[in-house]
Short mmCIF file of C-alpha atoms in Angstrom, two decimals:
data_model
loop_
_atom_site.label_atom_id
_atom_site.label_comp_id
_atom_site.label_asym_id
_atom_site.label_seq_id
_atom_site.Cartn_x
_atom_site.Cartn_y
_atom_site.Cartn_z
CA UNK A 1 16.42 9.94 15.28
CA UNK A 2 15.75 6.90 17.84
CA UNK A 3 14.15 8.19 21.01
CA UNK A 4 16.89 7.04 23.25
CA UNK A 5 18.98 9.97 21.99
CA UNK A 6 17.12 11.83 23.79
CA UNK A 7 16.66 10.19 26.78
CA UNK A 8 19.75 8.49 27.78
CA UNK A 9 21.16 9.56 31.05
CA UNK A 10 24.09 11.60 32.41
CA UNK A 11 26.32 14.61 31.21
CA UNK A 12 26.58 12.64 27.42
CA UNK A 13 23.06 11.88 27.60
CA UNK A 14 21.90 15.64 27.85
CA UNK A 15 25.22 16.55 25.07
CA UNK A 16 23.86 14.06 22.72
CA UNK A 17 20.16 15.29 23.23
CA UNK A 18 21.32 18.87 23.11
CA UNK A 19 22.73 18.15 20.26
CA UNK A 20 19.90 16.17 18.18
CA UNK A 21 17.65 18.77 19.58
CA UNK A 22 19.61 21.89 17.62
CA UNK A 23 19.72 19.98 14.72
CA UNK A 24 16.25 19.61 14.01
CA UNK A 25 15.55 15.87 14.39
CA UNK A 26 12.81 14.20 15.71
CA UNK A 27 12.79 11.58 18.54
CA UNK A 28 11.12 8.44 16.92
CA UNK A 29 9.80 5.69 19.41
CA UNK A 30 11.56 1.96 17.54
CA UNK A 31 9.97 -0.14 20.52
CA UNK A 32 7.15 -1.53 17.73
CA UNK A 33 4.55 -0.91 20.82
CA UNK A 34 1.32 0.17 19.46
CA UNK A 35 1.27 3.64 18.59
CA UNK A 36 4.64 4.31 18.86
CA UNK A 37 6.38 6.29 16.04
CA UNK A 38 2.61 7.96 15.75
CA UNK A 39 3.99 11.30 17.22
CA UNK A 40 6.38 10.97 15.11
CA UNK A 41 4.66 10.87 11.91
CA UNK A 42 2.54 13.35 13.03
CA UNK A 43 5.30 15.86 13.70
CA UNK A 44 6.45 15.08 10.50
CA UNK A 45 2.97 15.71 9.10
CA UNK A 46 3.23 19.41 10.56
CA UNK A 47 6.72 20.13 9.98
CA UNK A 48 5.95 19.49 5.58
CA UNK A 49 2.73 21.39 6.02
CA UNK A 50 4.10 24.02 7.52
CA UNK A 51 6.54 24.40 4.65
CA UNK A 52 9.51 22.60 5.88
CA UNK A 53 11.35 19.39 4.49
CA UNK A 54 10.95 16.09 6.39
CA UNK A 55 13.50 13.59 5.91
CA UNK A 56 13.20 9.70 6.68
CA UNK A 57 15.03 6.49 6.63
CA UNK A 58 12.64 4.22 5.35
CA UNK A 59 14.84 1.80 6.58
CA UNK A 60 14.14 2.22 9.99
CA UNK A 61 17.36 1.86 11.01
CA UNK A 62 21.18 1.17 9.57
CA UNK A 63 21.85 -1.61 7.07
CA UNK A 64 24.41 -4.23 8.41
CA UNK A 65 26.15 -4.78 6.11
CA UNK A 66 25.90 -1.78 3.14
CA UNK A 67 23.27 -3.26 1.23
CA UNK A 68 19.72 -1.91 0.52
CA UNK A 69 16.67 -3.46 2.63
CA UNK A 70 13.07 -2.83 2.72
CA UNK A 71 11.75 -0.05 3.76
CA UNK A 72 9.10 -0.12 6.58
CA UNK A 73 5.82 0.90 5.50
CA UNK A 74 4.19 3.44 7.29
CA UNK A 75 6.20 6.71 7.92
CA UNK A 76 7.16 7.75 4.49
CA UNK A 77 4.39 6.97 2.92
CA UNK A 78 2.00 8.10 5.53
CA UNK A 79 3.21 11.63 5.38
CA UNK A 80 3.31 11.61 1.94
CA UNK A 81 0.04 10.57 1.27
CA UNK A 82 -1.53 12.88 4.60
CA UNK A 83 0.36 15.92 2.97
CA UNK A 84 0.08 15.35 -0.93
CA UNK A 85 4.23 16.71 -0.51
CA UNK A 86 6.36 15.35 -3.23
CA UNK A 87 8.70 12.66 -1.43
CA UNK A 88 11.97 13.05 -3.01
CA UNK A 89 14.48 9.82 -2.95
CA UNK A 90 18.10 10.06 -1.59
CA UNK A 91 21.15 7.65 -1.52
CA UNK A 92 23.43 7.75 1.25
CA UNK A 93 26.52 5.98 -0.39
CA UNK A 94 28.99 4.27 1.66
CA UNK A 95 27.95 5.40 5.28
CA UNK A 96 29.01 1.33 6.12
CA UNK A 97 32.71 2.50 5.43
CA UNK A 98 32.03 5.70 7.68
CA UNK A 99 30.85 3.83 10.92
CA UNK A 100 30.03 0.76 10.47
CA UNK A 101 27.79 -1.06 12.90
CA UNK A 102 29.38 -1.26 16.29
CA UNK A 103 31.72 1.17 15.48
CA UNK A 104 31.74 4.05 17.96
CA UNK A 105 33.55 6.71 16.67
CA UNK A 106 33.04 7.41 12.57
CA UNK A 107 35.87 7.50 10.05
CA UNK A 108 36.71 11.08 8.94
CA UNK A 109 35.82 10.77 4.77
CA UNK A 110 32.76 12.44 2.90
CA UNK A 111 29.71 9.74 2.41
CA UNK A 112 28.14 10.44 -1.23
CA UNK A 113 24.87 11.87 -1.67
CA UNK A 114 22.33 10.89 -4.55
CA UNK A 115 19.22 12.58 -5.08
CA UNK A 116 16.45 11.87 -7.13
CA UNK A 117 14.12 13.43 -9.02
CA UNK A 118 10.78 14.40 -6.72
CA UNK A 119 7.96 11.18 -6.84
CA UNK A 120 4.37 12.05 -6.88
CA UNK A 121 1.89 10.25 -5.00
CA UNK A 122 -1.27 12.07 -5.33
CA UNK A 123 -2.97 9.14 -7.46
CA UNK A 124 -3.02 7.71 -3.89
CA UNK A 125 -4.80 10.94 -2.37
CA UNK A 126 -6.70 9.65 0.82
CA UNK A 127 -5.86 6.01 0.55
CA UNK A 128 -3.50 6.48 3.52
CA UNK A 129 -5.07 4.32 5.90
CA UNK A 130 -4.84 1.03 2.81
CA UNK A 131 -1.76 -1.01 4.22
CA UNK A 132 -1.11 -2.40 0.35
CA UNK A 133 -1.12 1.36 -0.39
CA UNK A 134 1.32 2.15 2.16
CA UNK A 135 3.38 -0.68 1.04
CA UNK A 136 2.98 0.04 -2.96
CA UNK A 137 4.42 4.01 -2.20
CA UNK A 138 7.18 2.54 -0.01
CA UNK A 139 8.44 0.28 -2.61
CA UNK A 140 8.23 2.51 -5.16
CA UNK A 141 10.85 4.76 -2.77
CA UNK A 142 12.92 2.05 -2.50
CA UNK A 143 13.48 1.36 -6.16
CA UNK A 144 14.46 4.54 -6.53
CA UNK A 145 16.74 4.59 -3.93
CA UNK A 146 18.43 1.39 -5.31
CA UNK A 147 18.65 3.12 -8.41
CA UNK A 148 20.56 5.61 -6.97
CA UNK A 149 22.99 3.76 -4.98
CA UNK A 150 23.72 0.77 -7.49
CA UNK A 151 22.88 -1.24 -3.63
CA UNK A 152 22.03 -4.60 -3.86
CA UNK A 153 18.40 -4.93 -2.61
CA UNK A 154 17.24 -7.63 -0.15
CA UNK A 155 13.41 -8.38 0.28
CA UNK A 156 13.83 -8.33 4.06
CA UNK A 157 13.56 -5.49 6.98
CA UNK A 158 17.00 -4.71 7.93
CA UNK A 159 16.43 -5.06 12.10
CA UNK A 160 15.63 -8.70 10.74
CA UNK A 161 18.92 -8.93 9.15
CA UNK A 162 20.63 -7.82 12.26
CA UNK A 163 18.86 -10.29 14.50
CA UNK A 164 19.50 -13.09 11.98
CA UNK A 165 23.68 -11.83 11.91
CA UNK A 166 24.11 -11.31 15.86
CA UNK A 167 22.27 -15.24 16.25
CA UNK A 168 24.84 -16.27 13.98
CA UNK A 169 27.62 -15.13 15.40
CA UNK A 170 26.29 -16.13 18.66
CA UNK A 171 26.20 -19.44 17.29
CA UNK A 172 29.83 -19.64 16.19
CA UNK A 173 31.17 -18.33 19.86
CA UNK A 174 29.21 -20.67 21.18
CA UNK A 175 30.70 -23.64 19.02
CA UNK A 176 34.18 -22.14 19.36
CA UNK A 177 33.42 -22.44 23.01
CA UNK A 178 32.81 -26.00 22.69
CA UNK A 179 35.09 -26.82 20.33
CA UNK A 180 37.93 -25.29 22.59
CA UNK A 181 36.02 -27.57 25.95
CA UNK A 182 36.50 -30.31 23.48
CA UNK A 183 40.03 -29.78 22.61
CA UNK A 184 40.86 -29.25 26.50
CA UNK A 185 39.59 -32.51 27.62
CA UNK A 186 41.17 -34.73 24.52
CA UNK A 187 44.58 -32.67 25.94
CA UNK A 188 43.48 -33.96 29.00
CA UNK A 189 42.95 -37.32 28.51
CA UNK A 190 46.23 -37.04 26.33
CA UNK A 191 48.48 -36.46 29.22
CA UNK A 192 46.71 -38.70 31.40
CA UNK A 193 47.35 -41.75 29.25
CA UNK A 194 51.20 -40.77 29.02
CA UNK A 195 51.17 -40.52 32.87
CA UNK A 196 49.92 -43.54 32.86
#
């Protein structure tokens, strides 16, 4: 789960971290600084090896808009590789219609659940530290995934996405805004010629 769960201030910060805490996630650093989700991976490293199951969003975070997008090499594939574990796909189906982005407060209906039979990586044994590696085993989770979910699949990382969707709408308030400035001052010069 994103670090600021467990971080954020006041009596709803300490419920929410309470509350992550007892479930048994993991606070994952998103900032992209250097070394960030390392702890992370690492604690994800020792919780497989120590016989428990480690579960990922390859993601990295929550699609926009309910389609599939690709999955950040690294994590996954990293503790896969560092652990010779199995990684077993799921599909999350129609978590968009639960909360979608923005929402606050979720919708009160069961999100399907896919799972897939377990992929092995050992052929990649100690080529954990090969970025095309990383990138090979992470794609080859995502296919799967899209197999499961019948989600389209688009070739881009979904914070991307989200970026590219808030500029655009940021772009059409902003023309609204001047579009409405523009229709204000013809009304404006309007009237003034019928004073006139």
């Amino acid at each position: 789960a994103k670090a600021e769960y467990f971080t954020a201030p006041g009596v709803k910060g300490k419920l929410t971290a309470a509350f992550f805490k007892g479930v048994g996630q993991l606070p994952v650093d998103r900032s992209g600084a250097r070394g960030a989700g390392e702890a992370a991976i690492k604690a994800g490293i020792q919780v497989v090896e120590s016989g428990g199951l480690f579960g990922i969003y390859p993601e990295g975070t929550r699609s926009p808009d309910g389609r599939l997008y690709r999955g950040k090499p690294g994590g996954l594939a990293r503790v896969a590789l560092a652990t010779g574990a199995p990684v077993i796909p799921v599909a999350m189906i129609d978590t968009e219609k639960i909360q979608p982005p923005g929402q606050v407060v979720p919708k009160l209906m069961r999100p399907g659940i896919r799972i897939g039979k377990p992929l092995d990586f050992s052929r990649y044994q100690g080529m954990d530290g090969d970025r095309f590696i990383l990138r090979s085993v992470t794609d080859e989770v995502m296919y799967e995934i899209m197999k499961l979910s019948g989600q389209e699949y688009v070739d881009v990382y979904a914070t991307a996405a989200k970026r590219q969707i808030a500029d655009e709408a940021k772009a059409r308030a902003e023309e609204a805004k001047r579009d409405r400035k523009q229709a204000a001052a013809s009304d404006e010069n309007g009237t003034e010629r019928s004073d006139a």
